[in-house]
């Protein structure tokens, strides 16, 4: 929970697992749901995205959400040695959250060698939270350390 719009109300981010038995998969991915508190105090489902968190047999439960005033970050640390952070900032004019920063990191478990990639809003495309798809980001070749 936190003030995701910067308007002084407590909004919420939820992770919903629609799979039976609690095992998310490609067919039933984990969904990040944004609940915005309206002026009357009632929460309303504002947007959702089922493409941000890894799921399936190779994924772990290593993801989390961070709320800041006017923004939030989704961290996916569930796909082996790869970790990705997606930051969304609130666009008051369009009344949506847009991707503004992406950080991806891979650590080789055998050597400890780390590869990292930082993407700006321009690189990440500026898509809204509901439309953002990590699969459309530039390829992470892992050759450049930043």
Coordinates of C-alpha atoms in Angstrom, one line a residue:
X1 CA 0.0 0.0 0.0
X2 CA 1.1 3.5 -0.6
X3 CA 0.2 6.8 -2.4
X4 CA 0.8 5.6 -5.9
X5 CA -0.6 8.8 -7.5
X6 CA 0.9 11.4 -5.3
X7 CA -2.6 12.6 -4.4
X8 CA -2.5 11.7 -0.7
X9 CA -4.7 8.5 -0.8
X10 CA -3.5 5.0 0.0
X11 CA -3.7 2.9 -3.1
X12 CA -2.7 -0.8 -3.4
X13 CA -0.8 -3.2 -5.5
X14 CA -1.8 -6.9 -5.4
X15 CA -0.3 -10.0 -6.8
X16 CA -3.1 -12.4 -7.9
X17 CA -2.5 -16.1 -8.5
X18 CA -5.4 -17.5 -10.5
X19 CA -4.0 -21.0 -10.8
X20 CA -5.5 -23.8 -8.9
X21 CA -3.3 -25.1 -6.2
X22 CA -1.2 -21.9 -6.2
X23 CA 1.2 -22.9 -9.0
X24 CA 1.3 -20.1 -11.5
X25 CA 2.2 -21.1 -15.0
X26 CA 2.3 -19.6 -18.5
X27 CA -1.4 -20.5 -18.8
X28 CA -2.2 -18.9 -15.4
X29 CA 0.4 -16.2 -14.9
X30 CA 0.8 -14.1 -11.7
X31 CA -1.1 -10.9 -12.3
X32 CA -0.1 -7.5 -10.7
X33 CA -3.2 -5.5 -10.0
X34 CA -3.3 -1.8 -9.3
X35 CA -6.1 -0.7 -7.0
X36 CA -6.6 3.1 -6.8
X37 CA -8.5 4.6 -4.0
X38 CA -11.2 7.0 -5.3
X39 CA -12.2 10.3 -3.6
X40 CA -15.1 8.5 -1.8
X41 CA -12.5 6.1 -0.2
X42 CA -13.5 3.0 -2.2
X43 CA -10.7 1.1 -3.9
X44 CA -11.2 0.5 -7.7
X45 CA -9.3 -1.9 -9.9
X46 CA -7.5 0.5 -12.2
X47 CA -5.1 -1.6 -14.2
X48 CA -3.5 -5.0 -14.3
X49 CA -0.5 -6.7 -15.9
X50 CA 0.2 -10.5 -16.1
X51 CA 3.5 -10.1 -18.0
X52 CA 5.8 -8.8 -15.2
X53 CA 6.4 -11.7 -12.9
X54 CA 8.1 -15.0 -13.9
X55 CA 6.1 -18.1 -13.4
X56 CA 6.3 -21.8 -14.1
X57 CA 8.4 -24.7 -13.0
X58 CA 11.7 -22.8 -13.2
X59 CA 10.6 -19.7 -11.3
X60 CA 10.7 -19.1 -7.6
X61 CA 8.7 -16.8 -5.5
X62 CA 11.5 -14.1 -5.5
X63 CA 9.5 -11.1 -6.6
X64 CA 8.2 -8.1 -4.7
X65 CA 6.6 -4.7 -5.0
X66 CA 7.7 -1.3 -3.7
X67 CA 5.4 1.7 -3.5
X68 CA 6.7 5.3 -3.5
X69 CA 4.7 8.5 -3.7
X70 CA 3.6 8.8 -7.3
X71 CA 5.3 5.6 -8.5
X72 CA 5.9 1.9 -7.8
X73 CA 8.5 -0.7 -8.7
X74 CA 7.9 -4.4 -9.6
X75 CA 10.9 -6.6 -8.9
X76 CA 11.0 -10.0 -10.6
X77 CA 13.7 -12.2 -9.1
X78 CA 12.0 -15.5 -9.9
X79 CA 13.7 -16.7 -13.1
X80 CA 16.9 -18.4 -12.2
X81 CA 19.8 -16.1 -11.9
X82 CA 18.0 -13.1 -13.6
X83 CA 16.6 -10.2 -11.7
X84 CA 14.5 -7.4 -13.3
X85 CA 13.2 -4.2 -11.8
X86 CA 10.4 -2.2 -13.6
X87 CA 9.6 1.3 -12.3
X88 CA 6.3 3.0 -13.2
X89 CA 5.7 6.7 -12.6
X90 CA 2.2 8.3 -12.5
X91 CA 1.3 10.5 -15.4
X92 CA -1.2 13.0 -14.0
X93 CA -2.4 14.2 -17.5
X94 CA -3.1 10.7 -18.9
X95 CA -4.1 9.3 -15.4
X96 CA -1.9 6.2 -16.0
X97 CA 1.4 4.8 -14.7
X98 CA 4.1 4.6 -17.4
X99 CA 7.3 2.6 -17.4
X100 CA 10.2 5.0 -16.7
X101 CA 13.1 2.7 -15.8
X102 CA 14.2 -0.9 -16.2
X103 CA 17.2 -2.6 -14.6
X104 CA 18.1 -6.2 -15.5
X105 CA 20.9 -8.2 -13.9
X106 CA 22.2 -11.8 -14.3
X107 CA 24.7 -13.4 -12.0
X108 CA 26.5 -16.6 -13.1
X109 CA 26.1 -19.0 -10.1
X110 CA 29.4 -20.7 -10.9
X111 CA 31.7 -17.7 -11.4
X112 CA 29.8 -14.9 -9.7
X113 CA 30.3 -12.8 -12.8
X114 CA 27.5 -10.2 -13.0
X115 CA 26.0 -8.6 -16.1
X116 CA 23.7 -5.6 -15.8
X117 CA 21.6 -3.5 -18.1
X118 CA 19.9 -0.2 -17.3
X119 CA 17.2 1.2 -19.6
X120 CA 15.8 4.7 -19.6
X121 CA 12.2 5.7 -20.3
X122 CA 13.2 6.2 -24.0
X123 CA 14.7 2.7 -24.2
X124 CA 11.8 1.1 -22.3
X125 CA 9.2 2.7 -24.6
X126 CA 7.1 4.6 -22.1
X127 CA 4.2 2.2 -22.3
X128 CA 1.5 2.3 -19.7
X129 CA 1.5 -0.2 -16.9
X130 CA -1.3 -2.2 -18.4
X131 CA 0.3 -2.4 -21.8
X132 CA 3.9 -2.9 -20.8
X133 CA 5.5 -6.2 -21.9
X134 CA 9.1 -7.0 -20.9
X135 CA 9.3 -9.3 -24.0
X136 CA 9.3 -6.1 -26.2
X137 CA 12.4 -4.6 -24.5
X138 CA 15.7 -4.5 -26.3
X139 CA 17.5 -7.8 -26.1
X140 CA 19.6 -8.2 -22.9
X141 CA 22.9 -9.5 -24.4
X142 CA 24.6 -9.3 -21.1
X143 CA 27.9 -8.2 -22.8
X144 CA 28.0 -4.7 -21.3
X145 CA 28.5 -4.1 -17.6
X146 CA 27.2 -0.8 -16.4

